[in-house]
Short mmCIF file of C-alpha atoms in Angstrom, two decimals:
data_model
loop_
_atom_site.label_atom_id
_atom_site.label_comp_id
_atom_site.label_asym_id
_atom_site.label_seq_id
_atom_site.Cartn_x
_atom_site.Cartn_y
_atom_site.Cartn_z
CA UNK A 1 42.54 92.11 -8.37
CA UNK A 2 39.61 90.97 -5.76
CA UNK A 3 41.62 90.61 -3.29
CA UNK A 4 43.11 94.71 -3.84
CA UNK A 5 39.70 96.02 -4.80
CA UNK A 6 38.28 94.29 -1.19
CA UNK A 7 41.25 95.83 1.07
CA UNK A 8 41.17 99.69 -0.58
CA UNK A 9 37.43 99.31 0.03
CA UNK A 10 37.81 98.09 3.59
CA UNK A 11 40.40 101.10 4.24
CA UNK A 12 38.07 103.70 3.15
CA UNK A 13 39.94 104.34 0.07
CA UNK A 14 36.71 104.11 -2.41
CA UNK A 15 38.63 105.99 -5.55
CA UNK A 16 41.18 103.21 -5.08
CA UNK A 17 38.86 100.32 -4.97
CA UNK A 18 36.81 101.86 -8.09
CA UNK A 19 40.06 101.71 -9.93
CA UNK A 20 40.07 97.72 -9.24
CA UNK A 21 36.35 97.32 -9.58
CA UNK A 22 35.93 98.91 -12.84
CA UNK A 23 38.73 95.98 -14.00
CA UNK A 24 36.65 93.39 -12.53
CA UNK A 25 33.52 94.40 -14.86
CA UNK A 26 34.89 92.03 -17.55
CA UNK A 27 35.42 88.62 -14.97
CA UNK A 28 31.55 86.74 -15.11
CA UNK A 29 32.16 85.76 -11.38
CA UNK A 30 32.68 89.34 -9.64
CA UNK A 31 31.01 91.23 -11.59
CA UNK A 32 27.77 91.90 -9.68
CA UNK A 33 29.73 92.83 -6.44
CA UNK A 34 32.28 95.15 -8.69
CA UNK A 35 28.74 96.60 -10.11
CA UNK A 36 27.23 97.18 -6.58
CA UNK A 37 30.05 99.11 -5.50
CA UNK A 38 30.30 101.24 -8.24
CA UNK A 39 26.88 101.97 -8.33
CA UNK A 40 26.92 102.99 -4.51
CA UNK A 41 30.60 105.17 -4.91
CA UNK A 42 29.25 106.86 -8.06
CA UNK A 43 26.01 108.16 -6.35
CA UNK A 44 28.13 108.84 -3.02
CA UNK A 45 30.72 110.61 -4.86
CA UNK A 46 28.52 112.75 -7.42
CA UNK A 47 29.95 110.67 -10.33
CA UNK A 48 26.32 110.36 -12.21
CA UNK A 49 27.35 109.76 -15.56
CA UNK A 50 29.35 107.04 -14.54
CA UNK A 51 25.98 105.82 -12.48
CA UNK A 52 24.06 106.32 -15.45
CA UNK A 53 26.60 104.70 -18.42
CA UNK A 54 26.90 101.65 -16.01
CA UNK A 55 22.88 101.26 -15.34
CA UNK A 56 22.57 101.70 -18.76
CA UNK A 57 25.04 98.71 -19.85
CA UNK A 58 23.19 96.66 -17.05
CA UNK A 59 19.39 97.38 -18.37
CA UNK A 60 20.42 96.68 -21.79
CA UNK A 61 20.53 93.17 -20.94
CA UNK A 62 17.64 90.75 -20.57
CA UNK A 63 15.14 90.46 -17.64
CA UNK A 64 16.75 93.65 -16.34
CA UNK A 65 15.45 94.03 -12.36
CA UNK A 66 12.93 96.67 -11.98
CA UNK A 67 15.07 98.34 -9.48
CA UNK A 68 17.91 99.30 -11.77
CA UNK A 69 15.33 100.84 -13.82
CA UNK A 70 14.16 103.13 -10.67
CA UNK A 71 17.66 103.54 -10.05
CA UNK A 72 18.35 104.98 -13.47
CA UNK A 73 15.43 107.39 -12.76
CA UNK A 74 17.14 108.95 -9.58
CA UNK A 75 20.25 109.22 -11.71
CA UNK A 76 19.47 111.00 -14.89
CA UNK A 77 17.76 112.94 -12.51
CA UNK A 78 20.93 114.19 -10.88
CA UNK A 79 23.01 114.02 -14.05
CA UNK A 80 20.62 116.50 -15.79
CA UNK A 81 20.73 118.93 -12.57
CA UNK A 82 24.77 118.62 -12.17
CA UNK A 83 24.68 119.40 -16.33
CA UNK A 84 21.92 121.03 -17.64
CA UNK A 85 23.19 121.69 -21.09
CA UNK A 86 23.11 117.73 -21.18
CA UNK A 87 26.88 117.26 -22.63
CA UNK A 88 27.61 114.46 -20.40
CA UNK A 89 24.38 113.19 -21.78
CA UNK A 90 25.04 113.20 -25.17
CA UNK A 91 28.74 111.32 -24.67
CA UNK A 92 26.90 108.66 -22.65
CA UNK A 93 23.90 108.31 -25.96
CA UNK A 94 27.60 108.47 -28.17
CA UNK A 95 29.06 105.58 -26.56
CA UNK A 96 25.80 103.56 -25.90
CA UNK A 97 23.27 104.55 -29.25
CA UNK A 98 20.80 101.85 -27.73
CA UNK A 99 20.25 103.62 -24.34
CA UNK A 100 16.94 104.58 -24.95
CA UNK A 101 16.03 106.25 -21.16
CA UNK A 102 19.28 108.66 -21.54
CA UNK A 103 18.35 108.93 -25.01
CA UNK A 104 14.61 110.24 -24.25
CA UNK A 105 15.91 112.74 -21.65
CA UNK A 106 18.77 113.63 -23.64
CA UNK A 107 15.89 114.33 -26.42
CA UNK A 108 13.76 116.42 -23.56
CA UNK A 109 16.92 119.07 -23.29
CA UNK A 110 17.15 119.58 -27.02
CA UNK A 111 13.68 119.40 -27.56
CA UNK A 112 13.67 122.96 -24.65
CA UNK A 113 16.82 124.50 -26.05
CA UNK A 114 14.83 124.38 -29.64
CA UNK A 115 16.76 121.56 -31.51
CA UNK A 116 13.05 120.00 -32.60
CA UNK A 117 14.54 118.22 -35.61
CA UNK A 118 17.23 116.27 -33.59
CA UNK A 119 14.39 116.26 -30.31
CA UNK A 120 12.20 114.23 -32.13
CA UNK A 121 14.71 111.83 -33.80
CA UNK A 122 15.81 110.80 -30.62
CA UNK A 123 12.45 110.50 -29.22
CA UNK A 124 11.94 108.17 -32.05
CA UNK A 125 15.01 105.97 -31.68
CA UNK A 126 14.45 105.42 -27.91
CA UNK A 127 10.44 104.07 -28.35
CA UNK A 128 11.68 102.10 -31.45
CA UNK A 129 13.97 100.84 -28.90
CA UNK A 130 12.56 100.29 -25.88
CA UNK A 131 9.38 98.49 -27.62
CA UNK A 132 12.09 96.18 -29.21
CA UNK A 133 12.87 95.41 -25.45
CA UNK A 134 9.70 95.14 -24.44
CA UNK A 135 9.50 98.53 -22.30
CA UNK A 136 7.15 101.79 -23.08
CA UNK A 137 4.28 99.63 -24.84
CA UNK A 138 1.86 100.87 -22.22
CA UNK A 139 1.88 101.60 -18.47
CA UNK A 140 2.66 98.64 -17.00
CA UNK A 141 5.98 98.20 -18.95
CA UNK A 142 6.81 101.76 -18.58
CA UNK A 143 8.87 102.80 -15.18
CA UNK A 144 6.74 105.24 -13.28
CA UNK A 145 9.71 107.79 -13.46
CA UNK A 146 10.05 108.36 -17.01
CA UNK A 147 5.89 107.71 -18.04
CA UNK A 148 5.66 111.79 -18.10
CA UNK A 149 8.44 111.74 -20.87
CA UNK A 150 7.51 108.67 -22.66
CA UNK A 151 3.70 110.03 -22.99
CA UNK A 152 5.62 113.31 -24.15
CA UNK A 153 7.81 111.72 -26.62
CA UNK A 154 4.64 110.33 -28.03
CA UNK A 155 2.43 113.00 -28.72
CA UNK A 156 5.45 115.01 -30.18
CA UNK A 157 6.63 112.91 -32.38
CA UNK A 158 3.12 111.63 -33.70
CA UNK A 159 2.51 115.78 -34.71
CA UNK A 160 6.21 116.10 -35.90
CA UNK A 161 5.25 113.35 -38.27
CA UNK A 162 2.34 114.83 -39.59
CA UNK A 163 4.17 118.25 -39.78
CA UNK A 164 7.61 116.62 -41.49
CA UNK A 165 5.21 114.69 -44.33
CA UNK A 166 3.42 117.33 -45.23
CA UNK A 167 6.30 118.92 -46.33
CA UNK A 168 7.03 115.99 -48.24
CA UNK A 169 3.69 116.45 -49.83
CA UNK A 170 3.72 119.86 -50.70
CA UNK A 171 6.54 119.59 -53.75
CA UNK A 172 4.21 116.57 -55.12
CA UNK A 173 0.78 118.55 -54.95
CA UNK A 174 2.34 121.44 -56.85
CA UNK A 175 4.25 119.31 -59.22
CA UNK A 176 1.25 117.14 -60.37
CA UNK A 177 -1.75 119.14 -58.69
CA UNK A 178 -3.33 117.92 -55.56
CA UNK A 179 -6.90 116.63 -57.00
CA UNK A 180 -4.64 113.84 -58.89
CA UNK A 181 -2.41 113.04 -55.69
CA UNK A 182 -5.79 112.55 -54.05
CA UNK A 183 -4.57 108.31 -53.23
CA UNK A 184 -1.43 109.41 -52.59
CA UNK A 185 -1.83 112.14 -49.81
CA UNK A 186 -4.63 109.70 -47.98
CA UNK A 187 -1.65 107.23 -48.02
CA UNK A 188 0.81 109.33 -46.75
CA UNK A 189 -1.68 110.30 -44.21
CA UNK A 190 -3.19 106.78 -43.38
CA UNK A 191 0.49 106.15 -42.54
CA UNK A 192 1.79 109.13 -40.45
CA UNK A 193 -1.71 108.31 -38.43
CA UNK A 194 -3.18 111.90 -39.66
CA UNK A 195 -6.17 110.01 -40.77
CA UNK A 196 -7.19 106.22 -40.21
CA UNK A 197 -6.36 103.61 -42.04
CA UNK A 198 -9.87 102.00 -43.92
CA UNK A 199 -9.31 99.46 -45.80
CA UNK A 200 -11.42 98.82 -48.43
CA UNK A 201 -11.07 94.99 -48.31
CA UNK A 202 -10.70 93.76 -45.06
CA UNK A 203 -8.70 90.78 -46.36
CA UNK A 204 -6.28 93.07 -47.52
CA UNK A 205 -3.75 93.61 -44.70
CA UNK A 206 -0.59 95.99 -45.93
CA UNK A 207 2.21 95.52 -43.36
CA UNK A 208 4.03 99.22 -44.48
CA UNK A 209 1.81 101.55 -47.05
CA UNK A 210 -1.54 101.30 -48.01
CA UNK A 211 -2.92 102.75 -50.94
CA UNK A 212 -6.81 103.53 -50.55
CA UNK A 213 -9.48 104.18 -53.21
CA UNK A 214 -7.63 101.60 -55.81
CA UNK A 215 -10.02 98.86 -56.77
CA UNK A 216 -10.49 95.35 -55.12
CA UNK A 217 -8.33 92.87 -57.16
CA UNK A 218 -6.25 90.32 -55.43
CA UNK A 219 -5.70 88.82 -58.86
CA UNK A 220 -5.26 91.08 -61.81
CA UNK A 221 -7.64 90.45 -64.89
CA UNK A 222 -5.24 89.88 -67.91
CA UNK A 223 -5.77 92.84 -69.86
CA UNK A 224 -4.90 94.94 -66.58
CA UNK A 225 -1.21 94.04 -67.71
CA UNK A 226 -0.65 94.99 -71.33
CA UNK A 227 2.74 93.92 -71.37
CA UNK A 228 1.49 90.30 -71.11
CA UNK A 229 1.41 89.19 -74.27
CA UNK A 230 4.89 90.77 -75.22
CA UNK A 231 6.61 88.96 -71.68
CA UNK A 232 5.08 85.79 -72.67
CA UNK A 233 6.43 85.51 -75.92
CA UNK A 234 10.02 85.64 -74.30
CA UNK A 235 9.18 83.13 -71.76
CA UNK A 236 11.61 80.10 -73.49
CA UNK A 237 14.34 82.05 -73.82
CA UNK A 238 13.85 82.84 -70.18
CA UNK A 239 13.42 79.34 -69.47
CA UNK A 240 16.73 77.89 -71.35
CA UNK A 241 18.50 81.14 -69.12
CA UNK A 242 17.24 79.63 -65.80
CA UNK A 243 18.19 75.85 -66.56
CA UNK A 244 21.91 76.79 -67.69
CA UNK A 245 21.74 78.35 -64.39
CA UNK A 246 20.32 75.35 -62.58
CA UNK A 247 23.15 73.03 -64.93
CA UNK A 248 25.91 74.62 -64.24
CA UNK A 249 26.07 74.75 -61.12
CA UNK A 250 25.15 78.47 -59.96
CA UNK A 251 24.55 78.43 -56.21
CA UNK A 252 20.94 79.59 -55.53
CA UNK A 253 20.30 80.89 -52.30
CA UNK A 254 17.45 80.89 -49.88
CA UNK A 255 14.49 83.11 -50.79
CA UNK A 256 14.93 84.32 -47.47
CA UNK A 257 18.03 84.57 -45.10
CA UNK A 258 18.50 85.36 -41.43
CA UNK A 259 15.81 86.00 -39.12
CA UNK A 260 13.23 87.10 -42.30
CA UNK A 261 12.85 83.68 -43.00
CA UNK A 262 12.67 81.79 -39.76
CA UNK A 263 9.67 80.03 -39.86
CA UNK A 264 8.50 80.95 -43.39
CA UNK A 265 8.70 77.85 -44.74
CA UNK A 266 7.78 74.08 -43.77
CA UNK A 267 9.59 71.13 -45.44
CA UNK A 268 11.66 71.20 -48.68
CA UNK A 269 13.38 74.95 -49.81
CA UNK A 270 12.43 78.14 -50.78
CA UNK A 271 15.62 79.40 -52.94
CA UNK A 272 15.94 82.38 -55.40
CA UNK A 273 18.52 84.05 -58.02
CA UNK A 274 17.77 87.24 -57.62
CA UNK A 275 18.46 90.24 -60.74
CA UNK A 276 17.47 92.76 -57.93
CA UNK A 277 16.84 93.16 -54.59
CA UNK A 278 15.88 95.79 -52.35
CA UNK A 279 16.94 98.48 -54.76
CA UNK A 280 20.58 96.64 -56.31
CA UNK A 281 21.21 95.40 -59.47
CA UNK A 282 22.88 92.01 -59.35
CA UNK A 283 25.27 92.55 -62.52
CA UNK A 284 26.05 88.95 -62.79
CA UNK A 285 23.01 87.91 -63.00
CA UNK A 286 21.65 90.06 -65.53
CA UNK A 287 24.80 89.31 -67.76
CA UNK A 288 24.53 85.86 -67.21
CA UNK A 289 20.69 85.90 -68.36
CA UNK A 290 20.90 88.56 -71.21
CA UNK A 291 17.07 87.41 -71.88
CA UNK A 292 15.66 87.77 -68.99
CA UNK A 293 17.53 90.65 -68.57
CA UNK A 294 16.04 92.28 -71.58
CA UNK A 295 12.54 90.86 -70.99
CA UNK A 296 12.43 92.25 -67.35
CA UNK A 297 13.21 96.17 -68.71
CA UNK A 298 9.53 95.89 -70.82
CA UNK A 299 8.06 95.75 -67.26
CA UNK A 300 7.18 98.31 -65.00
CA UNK A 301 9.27 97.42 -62.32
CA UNK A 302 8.94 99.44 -59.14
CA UNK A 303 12.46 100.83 -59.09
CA UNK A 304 12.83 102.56 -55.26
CA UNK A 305 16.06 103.29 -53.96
CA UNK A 306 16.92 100.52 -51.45
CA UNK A 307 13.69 99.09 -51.27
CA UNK A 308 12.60 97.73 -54.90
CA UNK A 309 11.97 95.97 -56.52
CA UNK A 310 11.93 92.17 -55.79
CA UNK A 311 12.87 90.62 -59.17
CA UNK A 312 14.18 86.73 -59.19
CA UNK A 313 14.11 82.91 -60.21
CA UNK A 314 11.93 81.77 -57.36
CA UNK A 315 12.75 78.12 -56.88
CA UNK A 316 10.16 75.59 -54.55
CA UNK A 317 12.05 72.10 -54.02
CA UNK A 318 9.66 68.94 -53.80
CA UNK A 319 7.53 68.84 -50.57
CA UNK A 320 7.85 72.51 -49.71
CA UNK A 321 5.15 74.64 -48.41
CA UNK A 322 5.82 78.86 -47.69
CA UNK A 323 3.14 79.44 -45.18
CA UNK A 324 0.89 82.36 -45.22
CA UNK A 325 2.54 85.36 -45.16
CA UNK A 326 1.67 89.07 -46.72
CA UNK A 327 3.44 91.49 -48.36
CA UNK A 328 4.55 95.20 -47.60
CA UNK A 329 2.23 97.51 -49.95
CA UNK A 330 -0.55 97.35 -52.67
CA UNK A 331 1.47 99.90 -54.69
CA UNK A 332 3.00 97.32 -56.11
CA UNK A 333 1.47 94.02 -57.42
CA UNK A 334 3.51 90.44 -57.55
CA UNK A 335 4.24 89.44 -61.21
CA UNK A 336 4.75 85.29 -61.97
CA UNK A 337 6.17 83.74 -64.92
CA UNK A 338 5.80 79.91 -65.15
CA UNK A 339 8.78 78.23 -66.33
CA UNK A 340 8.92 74.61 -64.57
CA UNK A 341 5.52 73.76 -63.51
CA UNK A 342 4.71 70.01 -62.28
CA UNK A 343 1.64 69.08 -61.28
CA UNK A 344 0.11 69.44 -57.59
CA UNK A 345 1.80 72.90 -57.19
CA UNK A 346 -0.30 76.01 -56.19
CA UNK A 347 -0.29 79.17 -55.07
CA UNK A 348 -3.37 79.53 -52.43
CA UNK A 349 -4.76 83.54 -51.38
CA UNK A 350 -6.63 82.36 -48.70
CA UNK A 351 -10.09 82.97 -48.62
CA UNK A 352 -10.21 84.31 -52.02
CA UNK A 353 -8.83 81.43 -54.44
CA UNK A 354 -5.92 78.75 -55.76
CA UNK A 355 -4.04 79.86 -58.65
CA UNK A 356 -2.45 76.94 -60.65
CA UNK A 357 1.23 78.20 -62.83
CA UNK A 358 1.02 77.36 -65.76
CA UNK A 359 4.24 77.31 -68.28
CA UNK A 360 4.68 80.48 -70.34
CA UNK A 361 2.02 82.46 -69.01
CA UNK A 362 2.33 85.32 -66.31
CA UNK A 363 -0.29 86.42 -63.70
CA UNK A 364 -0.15 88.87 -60.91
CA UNK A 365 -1.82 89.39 -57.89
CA UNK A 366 -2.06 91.32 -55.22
CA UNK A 367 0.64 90.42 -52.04
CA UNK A 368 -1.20 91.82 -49.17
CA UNK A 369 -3.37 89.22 -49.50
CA UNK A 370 -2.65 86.87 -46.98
CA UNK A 371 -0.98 84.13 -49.19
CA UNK A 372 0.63 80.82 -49.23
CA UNK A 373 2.22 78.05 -51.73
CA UNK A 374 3.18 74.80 -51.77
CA UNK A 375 4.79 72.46 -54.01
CA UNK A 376 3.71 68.98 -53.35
CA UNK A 377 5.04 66.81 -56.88
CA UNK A 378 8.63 65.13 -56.86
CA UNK A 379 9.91 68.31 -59.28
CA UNK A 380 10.90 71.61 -58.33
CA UNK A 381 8.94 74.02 -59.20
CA UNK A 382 10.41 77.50 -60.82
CA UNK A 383 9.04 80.74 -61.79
CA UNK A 384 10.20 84.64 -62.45
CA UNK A 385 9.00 86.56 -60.26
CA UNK A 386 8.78 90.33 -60.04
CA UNK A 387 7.68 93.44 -58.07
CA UNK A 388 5.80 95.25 -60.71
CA UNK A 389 3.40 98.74 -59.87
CA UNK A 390 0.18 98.04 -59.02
CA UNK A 391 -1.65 98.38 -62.89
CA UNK A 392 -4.11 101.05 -61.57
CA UNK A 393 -2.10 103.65 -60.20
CA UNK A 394 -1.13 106.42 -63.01
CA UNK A 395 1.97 107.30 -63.99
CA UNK A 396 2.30 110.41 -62.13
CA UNK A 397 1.01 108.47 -58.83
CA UNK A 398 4.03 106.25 -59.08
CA UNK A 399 6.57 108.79 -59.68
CA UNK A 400 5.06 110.62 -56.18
CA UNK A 401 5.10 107.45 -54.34
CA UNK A 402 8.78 106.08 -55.60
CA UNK A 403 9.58 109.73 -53.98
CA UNK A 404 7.48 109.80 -50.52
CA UNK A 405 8.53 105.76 -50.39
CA UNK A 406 12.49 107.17 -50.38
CA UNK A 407 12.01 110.11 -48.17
CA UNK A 408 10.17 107.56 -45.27
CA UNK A 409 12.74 104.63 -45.90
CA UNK A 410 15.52 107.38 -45.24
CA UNK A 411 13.77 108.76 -42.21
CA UNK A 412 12.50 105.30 -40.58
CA UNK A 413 16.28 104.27 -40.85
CA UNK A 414 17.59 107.39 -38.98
CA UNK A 415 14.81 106.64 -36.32
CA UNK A 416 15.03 102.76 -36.21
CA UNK A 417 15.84 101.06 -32.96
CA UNK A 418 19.54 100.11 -31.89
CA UNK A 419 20.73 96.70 -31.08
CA UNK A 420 22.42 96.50 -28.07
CA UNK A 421 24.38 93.33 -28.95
#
């Protein structure tokens, strides 16, 4: 196949040796001449979507060279001339959702032609990205060519924001008044970047939502939680569920999986049964723990489609430590139930204070807290744990928020950044 693609080249017939050189893409060992040569033929011939769809392949590896980035520049450049209605464009973004540079231009020609909507979508999904690959975070990683459109992209899509939630906002203000959505709309508007974000507590460090003008409590005073008393009394029934669990055999898995939990713990396990997670119900479990089941519906659980709540046997094996971490939101508070408690196990919010379990009684504190926990006996340790609102937002403020929460979980995923693997 070399050997062919070499002598068509060598007799001038380029269309023929493209044929062969495009098959040689694939072979590790001739690839970068086959890429040279299409490169050079596509600009020679006119052929800039091919140009582009192959520079875009290339880039989306790592350490891409600088040059190919230039390269791309000159032909998107040529591609948009040749097609201004940016077809082409679009098939190339179709077969390759993680080219982010044909992407952002390909969101410049709707954005003109009055598709705003779609504009800023794509805007968004190109800088979510090309930050994930390290490119558009300032000048210096941006290539000079497309710095115009990046700096574009950006304004637009911060005011799009801002315009698209306050349409969110407008159905909640006239359904429960705006005075009493007062929290919610600086939330909303803390996160869109309307307004900055002041926390109140500067120890308090929300990764997603923030929540301002709620009260400082990384730990909840008891009578905050009125359900307490009705929770605890269930708490050996709940306790006899969890060790049939743990006796007969039921596989409990780690707290976290996958990338999420690289590096969250040191020594020992972290491992949960979860009754939900990230909006599912886990049927089994909940008929498998009828108890627990029952005891968890008394709570006020933050039910959010596809995002909560967090509800599980949380299970810390003998010599394990979860290092400080924080949570996503103070909307929501982090509900413990002690069920196996040996001694020299804590849970630590740094710089504010230790909290010791204790069997049969519940706490809850406060997640954004920077927080850690550590189990240092010869036991495990096991508690049920549970996302649970935050005990000073009003009803109404939670029924806004479970809707606002939903309408930015749908739109982040529509705008999140494509893997190129």
């Amino acid at each position: 196949m070399l050997t062919q693609a070499r002598q068509e080249r060598q007799a001038g017939r380029d269309q023929n040796a493209a044929v062969y050189y495009r098959q040689l893409l694939d072979v590790p060992e001739w690839r970068q001449e086959a890429q040279d040569f299409l490169l050079q033929f596509g600009m020679k011939s006119g052929n800039y979507a091919d140009v582009v769809y192959l520079l875009e392949v290339m880039i989306s590896g790592a350490n891409a060279k600088v040059q190919l980035h230039l390269l791309l520049g000159q032909a998107l450049q040529k591609l948009t001339d040749a097609d201004p209605t940016g077809t082409a464009l679009s098939d190339i973004v179709k077969g390759l959702p993680f080219a982010y540079s044909s992407r952002l231009i390909l969101g410049r020609l709707k954005e003109v032609r009055g598709d705003v909507a779609q504009a800023m979508r794509d805007y968004l999904v190109a800088i979510n990205t090309a930050n994930g690959k390290g490119y558009w975070h300032n000048e210096a990683s941006t290539p000079p060519w497309c710095r115009p459109f990046v700096s574009h992209a950006l304004v637009a899509v911060q005011q799009y924001r801002q315009e698209l939630f306050h349409t969110w906002l407008e159905p909640v203000w006239h359904q429960f008044g705006r005075q009493d959505m007062s929290r919610v709309e600086k939330a909303v508007k803390m996160y869109s970047g309307e307004i900055p974000k002041v926390l109140a507590d500067s120890r308090q460090v929300p990764s997603f939502l923030y929540v301002p003008d709620l009260p400082i409590c990384p730990v909840f005073e008891r009578q905050e939680l009125v359900f307490a008393e009705e929770y605890e009394s269930q708490a050996q029934l709940i306790k006899e569920e969890l060790l049939n669990l743990l006796n007969s055999g039921n596989t409990f898995k780690p707290f976290q999986e996958g990338k999420a939990g690289e590096g969250l713990t040191k020594g020992g396990e972290w491992n949960a049964y979860f009754f939900h997670r990230h909006g599912q119900d886990f049927d089994v479990a909940h008929q498998q723990c009828p108890h627990t089941s029952k005891a968890l519906s008394g709570l006020p659980l933050v039910n959010i489609q596809e995002h909560a709540p967090e509800v599980c046997f949380s299970i810390m094996q003998p010599g394990t430590h979860i290092l400080p971490h924080r949570g996503v939101t103070n909307s929501r508070v982090v509900l413990h139930l002690g069920l196996v408690i040996p001694q020299h196990c804590r849970l630590n919010l740094l710089d504010v204070q230790e909290i010791t379990w204790q069997e049969g009684r519940t706490f809850a504190f406060d997640d954004t807290y920077l927080h850690e926990a550590w189990n240092r006996s010869n036991e495990y340790r096991a508690v049920l744990l549970a996302d649970i609102w935050n005990p000073h937002l009003t009803e109404e403020e939670c029924l806004a928020l479970t809707t606002l929460i939903e309408k930015i979980g749908v739109f982040n995923q529509e705008t999140a950044a494509v893997d190129s693997d």
